Amino acid sequence: MSRLAGLLALALLAACAVGVEPVEPPARGAMVLITLNGLRADAIGATTPNLEAFRQEADWAGRAIAASSWGAPSLASLFTGLQPWSHQVLHYEQARLDPQLRTLAAALGEAGWRTAAYTAGRWFRGRHGFGHGFDSIAATGRGRRPAGHLASLEEERLFLWVDLPVPRAPYVRRDWLENRLGTDLPRGAPGRLKEADLLAYDFSPPGARDRLAAYYGLNVAHGDELVGRLLEALRTSGRWDESLVVVTSLYGEELGEEGRAGHGASLARANLEVPLLIKLPSAFEAEIVSPANQPVGLVRLWATLVEAGGGRVSPAVAPSLFSEAPTGVLTELYRSPEGDNRFAWIEDEHQLLRVVPFPAGAFDESPVFASPQVRERLLRWRPDGAAEEISDASRADLLGRRLELAWRRFAGPAASPAEVRKLPPWSRFSPPPDGIVEPSPGWGFWVHSSAVRASGS
């Protein structure tokens, strides 16, 4: 308890000293966040005319790295600015967002914004806590309600989140969109591929991977249509120029790159690398300083939107895109289908993947970052979107140290999930443990945003 008290005191001092002031001038029109599910970064192009047109118009168009390859922890990171271990939305049975955490909607509400959400999927509403801070929540449905809301937009300072459940499975066969792909699915092909079909997908028959890509492409085209309707609705309202618009995806999809399909089973590039498109208001003076040719952590979007909305950002969260930050990105996947925890550090074109097994049935009691059977792989991300394993012992060692430093900085002591859940949220953050030397500039000392509220800073 004395250690925790000391950490809290340090947290309060850090919060008072280095709180981030909002950028000037803050956005005054609507702030629209559109999130897809399963849209890969390499999916935007000729088959997605609406997304491609928006990419050309965006003030910042690049790639982001999701905090995880599964929707719930990735959304929790986007909504809190925290890494998965810090917000503790880890797996299917532990997918509730702690109400003590300061969500994106809550932070914007404190800054005077009205907040509304249109959601799809059971993880993103109700008892799972992702609705905290929203003034109103409704189902996305087929997109007509959020489009109607945008088309009749009148109020200033409205934050509107629209969650689109595409292009992830089920992959629905939409013949009317096949002309976009330049190929036809064979006659007699199923009308849809469910998530269970992807888990058991057989890549061995000739053309099997191409057929899977065609199904996925049809869902991408459908998602492009939905995004196009939303953007056109906002233009119709006459509030386009003064609005801030973000389009991204919570995670990507594997299409057979390593013999897998779907998401949530690994930290492969196809699962993590997603598009990030940002249009700023026409009179907005602040600029995004992160280079568009380098991937950024999607977790940084929290601070970006709160700063743009005139809110105050605590040092607990990942820095905004309006400020300089190191290029490395940490991603996490807990209790994977293969019975392990997975961590990745992505920096420039390299990815260090660390797999940490835990005893069968003992996830809650096992320290998630400690195991005598740790496995590591070093991969290079090629320009064509693929990833290849390489051998470079010195680079692997360097990236491994950075991965561990980043995780421990976010996570504090390497405790088990059961032990962490017993602690107050602010005590999950601590300085790096003794003996770990920082190999490159980091993001500094991070504290929990509830400590900032408690301090009155």
GROMACS .gro file of C-alpha atoms in nm:
model
  457
    1MET     CA    1   0.000   0.000   0.000
    2SER     CA    2   0.290   0.238   0.070
    3ARG     CA    3   0.417   0.169  -0.281
    4LEU     CA    4   0.074   0.242  -0.428
    5ALA     CA    5   0.047   0.562  -0.226
    6GLY     CA    6   0.384   0.670  -0.358
    7LEU     CA    7   0.277   0.598  -0.713
    8LEU     CA    8  -0.039   0.802  -0.666
    9ALA     CA    9   0.162   1.097  -0.534
   10LEU     CA   10   0.392   1.077  -0.836
   11ALA     CA   11   0.090   1.051  -1.063
   12LEU     CA   12  -0.067   1.363  -0.919
   13LEU     CA   13   0.257   1.559  -0.954
   14ALA     CA   14   0.301   1.442  -1.312
   15ALA     CA   15  -0.058   1.526  -1.395
   16CYS     CA   16  -0.027   1.880  -1.264
   17ALA     CA   17   0.309   1.936  -1.432
   18VAL     CA   18   0.255   1.803  -1.781
   19GLY     CA   19  -0.115   1.820  -1.862
   20VAL     CA   20  -0.162   1.891  -2.233
   21GLU     CA   21  -0.337   2.211  -2.331
   22PRO     CA   22  -0.591   2.192  -2.617
   23VAL     CA   23  -0.482   2.299  -2.962
   24GLU     CA   24  -0.612   2.632  -3.091
   25PRO     CA   25  -0.861   2.693  -3.230
   26PRO     CA   26  -1.072   2.392  -3.121
   27ALA     CA   27  -1.318   2.247  -3.368
   28ARG     CA   28  -1.666   2.403  -3.352
   29GLY     CA   29  -1.863   2.208  -3.610
   30ALA     CA   30  -1.947   1.840  -3.598
   31MET     CA   31  -1.687   1.578  -3.514
   32VAL     CA   32  -1.769   1.254  -3.695
   33LEU     CA   33  -1.587   0.928  -3.622
   34ILE     CA   34  -1.666   0.637  -3.855
   35THR     CA   35  -1.518   0.300  -3.757
   36LEU     CA   36  -1.534  -0.010  -3.973
   37ASN     CA   37  -1.454  -0.362  -3.857
   38GLY     CA   38  -1.201  -0.568  -4.053
   39LEU     CA   39  -1.093  -0.314  -4.316
   40ARG     CA   40  -0.730  -0.373  -4.411
   41ALA     CA   41  -0.504  -0.083  -4.501
   42ASP     CA   42  -0.443  -0.230  -4.847
   43ALA     CA   43  -0.815  -0.261  -4.924
   44ILE     CA   44  -0.862   0.102  -5.033
   45GLY     CA   45  -0.822   0.159  -5.406
   46ALA     CA   46  -1.008   0.121  -5.732
   47THR     CA   47  -1.278  -0.101  -5.578
   48THR     CA   48  -1.357   0.158  -5.308
   49PRO     CA   49  -1.433   0.484  -5.495
   50ASN     CA   50  -1.589   0.662  -5.195
   51LEU     CA   51  -1.302   0.585  -4.958
   52GLU     CA   52  -1.048   0.667  -5.229
   53ALA     CA   53  -1.215   1.004  -5.296
   54PHE     CA   54  -1.214   1.082  -4.925
   55ARG     CA   55  -0.851   0.976  -4.901
   56GLN     CA   56  -0.763   1.228  -5.171
   57GLU     CA   57  -0.948   1.503  -4.985
   58ALA     CA   58  -0.825   1.419  -4.635
   59ASP     CA   59  -0.574   1.639  -4.455
   60TRP     CA   60  -0.397   1.327  -4.328
   61ALA     CA   61  -0.423   0.991  -4.503
   62GLY     CA   62  -0.208   0.707  -4.385
   63ARG     CA   63  -0.195   0.381  -4.195
   64ALA     CA   64  -0.266   0.308  -3.831
   65ILE     CA   65  -0.180   0.010  -3.613
   66ALA     CA   66  -0.468  -0.125  -3.405
   67ALA     CA   67  -0.402  -0.188  -3.035
   68SER     CA   68  -0.521  -0.546  -3.081
   69SER     CA   69  -0.654  -0.776  -3.353
   70TRP     CA   70  -0.992  -0.815  -3.182
   71GLY     CA   71  -1.266  -0.551  -3.177
   72ALA     CA   72  -1.339  -0.505  -2.805
   73PRO     CA   73  -0.985  -0.428  -2.681
   74SER     CA   74  -0.911  -0.223  -2.991
   75LEU     CA   75  -1.224  -0.011  -2.942
   76ALA     CA   76  -1.150   0.023  -2.570
   77SER     CA   77  -0.806   0.162  -2.660
   78LEU     CA   78  -0.958   0.402  -2.911
   79PHE     CA   79  -1.215   0.515  -2.650
   80THR     CA   80  -0.963   0.559  -2.364
   81GLY     CA   81  -0.624   0.630  -2.524
   82LEU     CA   82  -0.484   0.339  -2.319
   83GLN     CA   83  -0.322   0.008  -2.409
   84PRO     CA   84  -0.528  -0.313  -2.357
   85TRP     CA   85  -0.348  -0.420  -2.037
   86SER     CA   86  -0.417  -0.077  -1.887
   87HIS     CA   87  -0.791  -0.071  -1.962
   88GLN     CA   88  -0.823  -0.447  -1.898
   89VAL     CA   89  -1.063  -0.529  -2.182
   90LEU     CA   90  -0.871  -0.844  -2.266
   91HIS     CA   91  -1.084  -1.131  -2.400
   92TYR     CA   92  -1.439  -1.255  -2.455
   93GLU     CA   93  -1.508  -1.318  -2.088
   94GLN     CA   94  -1.342  -0.995  -1.980
   95ALA     CA   95  -1.485  -0.739  -2.221
   96ARG     CA   96  -1.633  -0.479  -1.988
   97LEU     CA   97  -1.488  -0.128  -1.992
   98ASP     CA   98  -1.421   0.004  -1.640
   99PRO     CA   99  -1.666   0.292  -1.569
  100GLN     CA  100  -1.389   0.476  -1.385
  101LEU     CA  101  -1.201   0.525  -1.711
  102ARG     CA  102  -1.249   0.857  -1.889
  103THR     CA  103  -1.385   0.773  -2.231
  104LEU     CA  104  -1.362   0.980  -2.548
  105ALA     CA  105  -1.732   1.069  -2.526
  106ALA     CA  106  -1.701   1.165  -2.159
  107ALA     CA  107  -1.397   1.387  -2.223
  108LEU     CA  108  -1.573   1.566  -2.509
  109GLY     CA  109  -1.888   1.598  -2.301
  110GLU     CA  110  -1.683   1.773  -2.031
  111ALA     CA  111  -1.565   2.015  -2.301
  112GLY     CA  112  -1.922   2.108  -2.395
  113TRP     CA  113  -1.990   1.867  -2.681
  114ARG     CA  114  -2.315   1.677  -2.727
  115THR     CA  115  -2.239   1.311  -2.798
  116ALA     CA  116  -2.430   1.050  -2.997
  117ALA     CA  117  -2.349   0.697  -3.111
  118TYR     CA  118  -2.481   0.449  -3.366
  119THR     CA  119  -2.343   0.106  -3.288
  120ALA     CA  120  -2.344  -0.249  -3.419
  121GLY     CA  121  -2.251  -0.557  -3.220
  122ARG     CA  122  -2.314  -0.657  -2.862
  123TRP     CA  123  -1.968  -0.563  -2.738
  124PHE     CA  124  -2.014  -0.195  -2.812
  125ARG     CA  125  -2.316  -0.108  -2.604
  126GLY     CA  126  -2.511  -0.187  -2.288
  127ARG     CA  127  -2.350  -0.363  -1.994
  128HIS     CA  128  -2.007  -0.377  -2.158
  129GLY     CA  129  -1.959  -0.008  -2.079
  130PHE     CA  130  -1.863   0.131  -2.418
  131GLY     CA  131  -2.162   0.364  -2.412
  132HIS     CA  132  -2.029   0.561  -2.114
  133GLY     CA  133  -2.037   0.934  -2.188
  134PHE     CA  134  -2.277   0.925  -2.484
  135ASP     CA  135  -2.596   1.130  -2.458
  136SER     CA  136  -2.778   0.897  -2.697
  137ILE     CA  137  -2.711   0.552  -2.843
  138ALA     CA  138  -2.898   0.380  -3.127
  139ALA     CA  139  -2.839   0.082  -3.354
  140THR     CA  140  -2.657   0.147  -3.681
  141GLY     CA  141  -2.886  -0.089  -3.870
  142ARG     CA  142  -2.837  -0.044  -4.244
  143GLY     CA  143  -2.695   0.303  -4.194
  144ARG     CA  144  -3.010   0.501  -4.269
  145ARG     CA  145  -3.050   0.648  -3.921
  146PRO     CA  146  -2.697   0.785  -3.886
  147ALA     CA  147  -2.713   0.913  -4.245
  148GLY     CA  148  -3.040   1.089  -4.168
  149HIS     CA  149  -2.889   1.242  -3.856
  150LEU     CA  150  -2.594   1.376  -4.054
  151ALA     CA  151  -2.810   1.507  -4.338
  152SER     CA  152  -3.024   1.715  -4.099
  153LEU     CA  153  -2.734   1.825  -3.883
  154GLU     CA  154  -2.798   2.159  -3.718
  155GLU     CA  155  -2.631   2.162  -3.376
  156GLU     CA  156  -2.275   2.279  -3.327
  157ARG     CA  157  -2.022   2.084  -3.124
  158LEU     CA  158  -2.173   1.741  -3.187
  159PHE     CA  159  -1.953   1.431  -3.158
  160LEU     CA  160  -2.108   1.149  -3.361
  161TRP     CA  161  -1.966   0.797  -3.366
  162VAL     CA  162  -2.091   0.555  -3.632
  163ASP     CA  163  -1.983   0.191  -3.598
  164LEU     CA  164  -2.012  -0.012  -3.923
  165PRO     CA  165  -1.991  -0.393  -3.882
  166VAL     CA  166  -1.824  -0.447  -4.220
  167PRO     CA  167  -1.627  -0.588  -4.393
  168ARG     CA  168  -1.576  -0.852  -4.123
  169ALA     CA  169  -1.759  -1.185  -4.143
  170PRO     CA  170  -2.018  -1.290  -4.227
  171TYR     CA  171  -1.897  -1.229  -4.582
  172VAL     CA  172  -2.219  -1.183  -4.775
  173ARG     CA  173  -2.232  -1.249  -5.148
  174ARG     CA  174  -2.358  -0.930  -5.313
  175ASP     CA  175  -2.380  -0.997  -5.687
  176TRP     CA  176  -2.462  -0.635  -5.767
  177LEU     CA  177  -2.115  -0.533  -5.647
  178GLU     CA  178  -1.919  -0.800  -5.835
  179ASN     CA  179  -1.851  -0.563  -6.124
  180ARG     CA  180  -1.624  -0.363  -5.892
  181LEU     CA  181  -1.397  -0.663  -5.840
  182GLY     CA  182  -1.353  -0.752  -6.205
  183THR     CA  183  -1.424  -1.116  -6.125
  184ASP     CA  184  -1.723  -1.337  -6.056
  185LEU     CA  185  -1.765  -1.593  -5.781
  186PRO     CA  186  -1.831  -1.939  -5.925
  187ARG     CA  187  -2.190  -2.046  -5.974
  188GLY     CA  188  -2.315  -2.232  -5.669
  189ALA     CA  189  -2.082  -2.052  -5.428
  190PRO     CA  190  -2.243  -2.005  -5.086
  191GLY     CA  191  -2.448  -1.691  -5.022
  192ARG     CA  192  -2.236  -1.610  -4.718
  193LEU     CA  193  -1.931  -1.720  -4.523
  194LYS     CA  194  -1.980  -1.706  -4.148
  195GLU     CA  195  -1.704  -1.654  -3.895
  196ALA     CA  196  -1.705  -2.026  -3.819
  197ASP     CA  197  -1.649  -2.094  -4.190
  198LEU     CA  198  -1.340  -1.874  -4.182
  199LEU     CA  199  -1.195  -2.056  -3.882
  200ALA     CA  200  -1.222  -2.386  -4.070
  201TYR     CA  201  -1.146  -2.249  -4.417
  202ASP     CA  202  -0.958  -2.489  -4.644
  203PHE     CA  203  -0.692  -2.310  -4.848
  204SER     CA  204  -0.565  -2.622  -5.023
  205PRO     CA  205  -0.802  -2.639  -5.328
  206PRO     CA  206  -0.688  -2.436  -5.632
  207GLY     CA  207  -0.831  -2.086  -5.624
  208ALA     CA  208  -0.952  -2.113  -5.262
  209ARG     CA  209  -0.766  -1.805  -5.147
  210ASP     CA  210  -0.885  -1.603  -5.449
  211ARG     CA  211  -1.245  -1.697  -5.370
  212LEU     CA  212  -1.201  -1.587  -5.009
  213ALA     CA  213  -1.052  -1.257  -5.129
  214ALA     CA  214  -1.352  -1.211  -5.360
  215TYR     CA  215  -1.599  -1.260  -5.074
  216TYR     CA  216  -1.399  -1.015  -4.864
  217GLY     CA  217  -1.381  -0.769  -5.152
  218LEU     CA  218  -1.760  -0.769  -5.185
  219ASN     CA  219  -1.792  -0.682  -4.816
  220VAL     CA  220  -1.530  -0.408  -4.857
  221ALA     CA  221  -1.729  -0.265  -5.146
  222HIS     CA  222  -2.043  -0.274  -4.932
  223GLY     CA  223  -1.859  -0.091  -4.655
  224ASP     CA  224  -1.745   0.166  -4.909
  225GLU     CA  225  -2.107   0.224  -5.009
  226LEU     CA  226  -2.210   0.278  -4.647
  227VAL     CA  227  -1.924   0.521  -4.581
  228GLY     CA  228  -2.009   0.706  -4.903
  229ARG     CA  229  -2.370   0.755  -4.791
  230LEU     CA  230  -2.260   0.894  -4.456
  231LEU     CA  231  -2.012   1.137  -4.609
  232GLU     CA  232  -2.264   1.250  -4.869
  233ALA     CA  233  -2.524   1.303  -4.597
  234LEU     CA  234  -2.284   1.530  -4.409
  235ARG     CA  235  -2.219   1.727  -4.729
  236THR     CA  236  -2.595   1.764  -4.776
  237SER     CA  237  -2.626   1.926  -4.434
  238GLY     CA  238  -2.404   2.215  -4.541
  239ARG     CA  239  -2.170   2.151  -4.244
  240TRP     CA  240  -1.898   1.966  -4.433
  241ASP     CA  241  -1.632   2.237  -4.437
  242GLU     CA  242  -1.654   2.310  -4.065
  243SER     CA  243  -1.662   1.946  -3.956
  244LEU     CA  244  -1.382   1.713  -3.848
  245VAL     CA  245  -1.423   1.368  -4.002
  246VAL     CA  246  -1.227   1.051  -3.925
  247VAL     CA  247  -1.263   0.717  -4.105
  248THR     CA  248  -1.071   0.415  -3.979
  249SER     CA  249  -1.110   0.048  -3.883
  250LEU     CA  250  -1.077  -0.122  -3.546
  251TYR     CA  251  -0.872  -0.410  -3.692
  252GLY     CA  252  -0.796  -0.582  -4.022
  253GLU     CA  253  -0.858  -0.931  -4.161
  254GLU     CA  254  -0.629  -1.217  -4.256
  255LEU     CA  255  -0.700  -1.374  -4.593
  256GLY     CA  256  -0.471  -1.674  -4.583
  257GLU     CA  257  -0.134  -1.502  -4.541
  258GLU     CA  258  -0.025  -1.759  -4.282
  259GLY     CA  259  -0.295  -2.016  -4.339
  260ARG     CA  260  -0.555  -1.826  -4.134
  261ALA     CA  261  -0.867  -1.625  -4.215
  262GLY     CA  262  -1.052  -1.364  -4.010
  263HIS     CA  263  -0.920  -1.178  -3.706
  264GLY     CA  264  -0.850  -1.213  -3.335
  265ALA     CA  265  -0.621  -1.516  -3.356
  266SER     CA  266  -0.285  -1.350  -3.415
  267LEU     CA  267  -0.099  -1.020  -3.442
  268ALA     CA  268  -0.025  -1.059  -3.812
  269ARG     CA  269   0.018  -0.746  -4.022
  270ALA     CA  270  -0.313  -0.803  -4.201
  271ASN     CA  271  -0.492  -0.802  -3.863
  272LEU     CA  272  -0.327  -0.484  -3.736
  273GLU     CA  273  -0.262  -0.242  -4.023
  274VAL     CA  274  -0.572  -0.034  -4.099
  275PRO     CA  275  -0.642   0.288  -4.291
  276LEU     CA  276  -0.667   0.618  -4.103
  277LEU     CA  277  -0.818   0.914  -4.290
  278ILE     CA  278  -0.866   1.251  -4.120
  279LYS     CA  279  -1.030   1.565  -4.260
  280LEU     CA  280  -0.987   1.876  -4.046
  281PRO     CA  281  -1.224   2.174  -4.047
  282SER     CA  282  -1.136   2.430  -4.315
  283ALA     CA  283  -1.059   2.703  -4.058
  284PHE     CA  284  -0.861   2.474  -3.832
  285GLU     CA  285  -0.511   2.611  -3.772
  286ALA     CA  286  -0.345   2.313  -3.604
  287GLU     CA  287  -0.171   2.055  -3.824
  288ILE     CA  288  -0.106   1.687  -3.783
  289VAL     CA  289   0.270   1.654  -3.749
  290SER     CA  290   0.304   1.276  -3.775
  291PRO     CA  291   0.438   1.183  -4.122
  292ALA     CA  292   0.171   1.015  -4.334
  293ASN     CA  293   0.423   0.760  -4.464
  294GLN     CA  294   0.477   0.611  -4.118
  295PRO     CA  295   0.210   0.404  -3.941
  296VAL     CA  296   0.081   0.548  -3.614
  297GLY     CA  297  -0.087   0.386  -3.318
  298LEU     CA  298  -0.465   0.404  -3.346
  299VAL     CA  299  -0.463   0.457  -2.969
  300ARG     CA  300  -0.341   0.814  -3.038
  301LEU     CA  301  -0.677   0.911  -3.186
  302TRP     CA  302  -0.825   0.969  -2.837
  303ALA     CA  303  -0.596   1.261  -2.757
  304THR     CA  304  -0.621   1.392  -3.114
  305LEU     CA  305  -0.999   1.429  -3.098
  306VAL     CA  306  -1.008   1.559  -2.741
  307GLU     CA  307  -0.748   1.825  -2.819
  308ALA     CA  308  -0.933   1.921  -3.136
  309GLY     CA  309  -1.251   1.956  -2.933
  310GLY     CA  310  -1.092   2.189  -2.680
  311GLY     CA  311  -1.071   1.931  -2.402
  312ARG     CA  312  -0.784   1.866  -2.166
  313VAL     CA  313  -0.565   1.563  -2.218
  314SER     CA  314  -0.387   1.400  -1.927
  315PRO     CA  315  -0.042   1.239  -1.966
  316ALA     CA  316  -0.201   0.900  -1.896
  317VAL     CA  317  -0.298   0.856  -2.259
  318ALA     CA  318  -0.107   0.814  -2.584
  319PRO     CA  319  -0.005   1.148  -2.738
  320SER     CA  320  -0.212   1.314  -3.007
  321LEU     CA  321  -0.121   1.335  -3.373
  322PHE     CA  322  -0.077   1.710  -3.327
  323SER     CA  323   0.243   1.642  -3.128
  324GLU     CA  324   0.570   1.464  -3.190
  325ALA     CA  325   0.601   1.105  -3.068
  326PRO     CA  326   0.829   0.805  -3.119
  327THR     CA  327   0.745   0.585  -3.416
  328GLY     CA  328   0.716   0.252  -3.234
  329VAL     CA  329   0.372   0.100  -3.173
  330LEU     CA  330   0.278  -0.166  -2.915
  331THR     CA  331  -0.002  -0.416  -2.979
  332GLU     CA  332  -0.141  -0.687  -2.751
  333LEU     CA  333  -0.356  -1.000  -2.775
  334TYR     CA  334  -0.450  -1.190  -2.461
  335ARG     CA  335  -0.570  -1.549  -2.431
  336SER     CA  336  -0.539  -1.625  -2.799
  337PRO     CA  337  -0.708  -1.937  -2.941
  338GLU     CA  338  -0.372  -2.116  -2.915
  339GLY     CA  339  -0.348  -2.062  -2.537
  340ASP     CA  340  -0.095  -1.783  -2.517
  341ASN     CA  341  -0.055  -1.407  -2.486
  342ARG     CA  342   0.091  -1.219  -2.782
  343PHE     CA  343   0.274  -0.889  -2.803
  344ALA     CA  344   0.420  -0.703  -3.097
  345TRP     CA  345   0.640  -0.398  -3.137
  346ILE     CA  346   0.615  -0.234  -3.479
  347GLU     CA  347   0.878   0.022  -3.572
  348ASP     CA  348   0.938   0.150  -3.925
  349GLU     CA  349   0.919  -0.160  -4.147
  350HIS     CA  350   0.997  -0.415  -3.874
  351GLN     CA  351   0.776  -0.613  -3.637
  352LEU     CA  352   0.900  -0.805  -3.335
  353LEU     CA  353   0.640  -1.065  -3.233
  354ARG     CA  354   0.660  -1.223  -2.887
  355VAL     CA  355   0.443  -1.522  -2.791
  356VAL     CA  356   0.415  -1.603  -2.419
  357PRO     CA  357   0.239  -1.934  -2.334
  358PHE     CA  358   0.051  -1.982  -2.008
  359PRO     CA  359  -0.061  -2.307  -1.837
  360ALA     CA  360  -0.390  -2.447  -1.958
  361GLY     CA  361  -0.681  -2.289  -1.773
  362ALA     CA  362  -0.456  -2.056  -1.575
  363PHE     CA  363  -0.474  -1.728  -1.765
  364ASP     CA  364  -0.611  -1.525  -1.472
  365GLU     CA  365  -0.346  -1.651  -1.228
  366SER     CA  366  -0.041  -1.637  -1.456
  367PRO     CA  367   0.188  -1.333  -1.496
  368VAL     CA  368   0.113  -1.247  -1.857
  369PHE     CA  369   0.464  -1.140  -1.953
  370ALA     CA  370   0.669  -1.414  -1.786
  371SER     CA  371   0.721  -1.766  -1.916
  372PRO     CA  372   1.022  -1.996  -1.970
  373GLN     CA  373   0.885  -2.084  -2.315
  374VAL     CA  374   0.875  -1.741  -2.481
  375ARG     CA  375   0.900  -1.748  -2.861
  376GLU     CA  376   0.997  -1.453  -3.080
  377ARG     CA  377   0.993  -1.375  -3.452
  378LEU     CA  378   1.132  -1.076  -3.638
  379LEU     CA  379   0.944  -0.977  -3.952
  380ARG     CA  380   0.996  -0.716  -4.222
  381TRP     CA  381   0.690  -0.546  -4.368
  382ARG     CA  382   0.735  -0.528  -4.745
  383PRO     CA  383   0.594  -0.246  -4.962
  384ASP     CA  384   0.356  -0.492  -5.132
  385GLY     CA  385   0.168  -0.544  -4.803
  386ALA     CA  386   0.323  -0.880  -4.717
  387ALA     CA  387   0.545  -0.962  -4.419
  388GLU     CA  388   0.851  -1.189  -4.429
  389GLU     CA  389   1.047  -1.342  -4.144
  390ILE     CA  390   1.408  -1.230  -4.129
  391SER     CA  391   1.714  -1.311  -3.919
  392ASP     CA  392   1.880  -1.013  -3.749
  393ALA     CA  393   1.979  -1.091  -3.390
  394SER     CA  394   2.086  -0.738  -3.296
  395ARG     CA  395   1.769  -0.577  -3.430
  396ALA     CA  396   1.552  -0.843  -3.268
  397ASP     CA  397   1.724  -0.778  -2.935
  398LEU     CA  398   1.677  -0.401  -2.967
  399LEU     CA  399   1.309  -0.425  -3.061
  400GLY     CA  400   1.252  -0.683  -2.789
  401ARG     CA  401   1.389  -0.440  -2.530
  402ARG     CA  402   1.167  -0.163  -2.665
  403LEU     CA  403   0.864  -0.392  -2.659
  404GLU     CA  404   0.928  -0.486  -2.296
  405LEU     CA  405   0.997  -0.127  -2.194
  406ALA     CA  406   0.677  -0.007  -2.360
  407TRP     CA  407   0.460  -0.280  -2.208
  408ARG     CA  408   0.600  -0.233  -1.858
  409ARG     CA  409   0.560   0.141  -1.885
  410PHE     CA  410   0.193   0.095  -1.966
  411ALA     CA  411   0.139  -0.202  -1.739
  412GLY     CA  412   0.340  -0.148  -1.423
  413PRO     CA  413   0.441  -0.461  -1.232
  414ALA     CA  414   0.404  -0.785  -1.427
  415ALA     CA  415   0.109  -0.910  -1.221
  416SER     CA  416  -0.158  -1.158  -1.320
  417PRO     CA  417  -0.495  -1.037  -1.454
  418ALA     CA  418  -0.668  -1.146  -1.131
  419GLU     CA  419  -0.427  -0.939  -0.920
  420VAL     CA  420  -0.457  -0.632  -1.142
  421ARG     CA  421  -0.837  -0.631  -1.126
  422LYS     CA  422  -0.815  -0.597  -0.747
  423LEU     CA  423  -0.622  -0.269  -0.777
  424PRO     CA  424  -0.765   0.081  -0.829
  425PRO     CA  425  -0.729   0.184  -1.196
  426TRP     CA  426  -0.469   0.453  -1.124
  427SER     CA  427  -0.233   0.202  -0.960
  428ARG     CA  428  -0.195   0.004  -1.283
  429PHE     CA  429   0.060   0.264  -1.397
  430SER     CA  430   0.415   0.287  -1.271
  431PRO     CA  431   0.763   0.390  -1.387
  432PRO     CA  432   0.973   0.127  -1.569
  433PRO     CA  433   1.114  -0.134  -1.327
  434ASP     CA  434   1.476  -0.114  -1.218
  435GLY     CA  435   1.729  -0.270  -1.451
  436ILE     CA  436   1.553  -0.182  -1.778
  437VAL     CA  437   1.746   0.078  -1.974
  438GLU     CA  438   1.550   0.284  -2.223
  439PRO     CA  439   1.707   0.237  -2.567
  440SER     CA  440   1.534   0.535  -2.733
  441PRO     CA  441   1.321   0.836  -2.638
  442GLY     CA  442   0.984   0.727  -2.500
  443TRP     CA  443   0.654   0.887  -2.415
  444GLY     CA  444   0.752   0.976  -2.061
  445PHE     CA  445   0.578   0.886  -1.737
  446TRP     CA  446   0.214   0.792  -1.788
  447VAL     CA  447  -0.058   0.827  -1.525
  448HIS     CA  448  -0.421   0.732  -1.518
  449SER     CA  449  -0.667   1.005  -1.616
  450SER     CA  450  -0.873   0.942  -1.300
  451ALA     CA  451  -0.572   1.070  -1.105
  452VAL     CA  452  -0.590   1.393  -1.303
  453ARG     CA  453  -0.955   1.435  -1.211
  454ALA     CA  454  -0.879   1.353  -0.845
  455SER     CA  455  -0.604   1.614  -0.833
  456GLY     CA  456  -0.820   1.887  -0.983
  457SER     CA  457  -0.537   1.963  -1.229
   0.00000   0.00000   0.00000
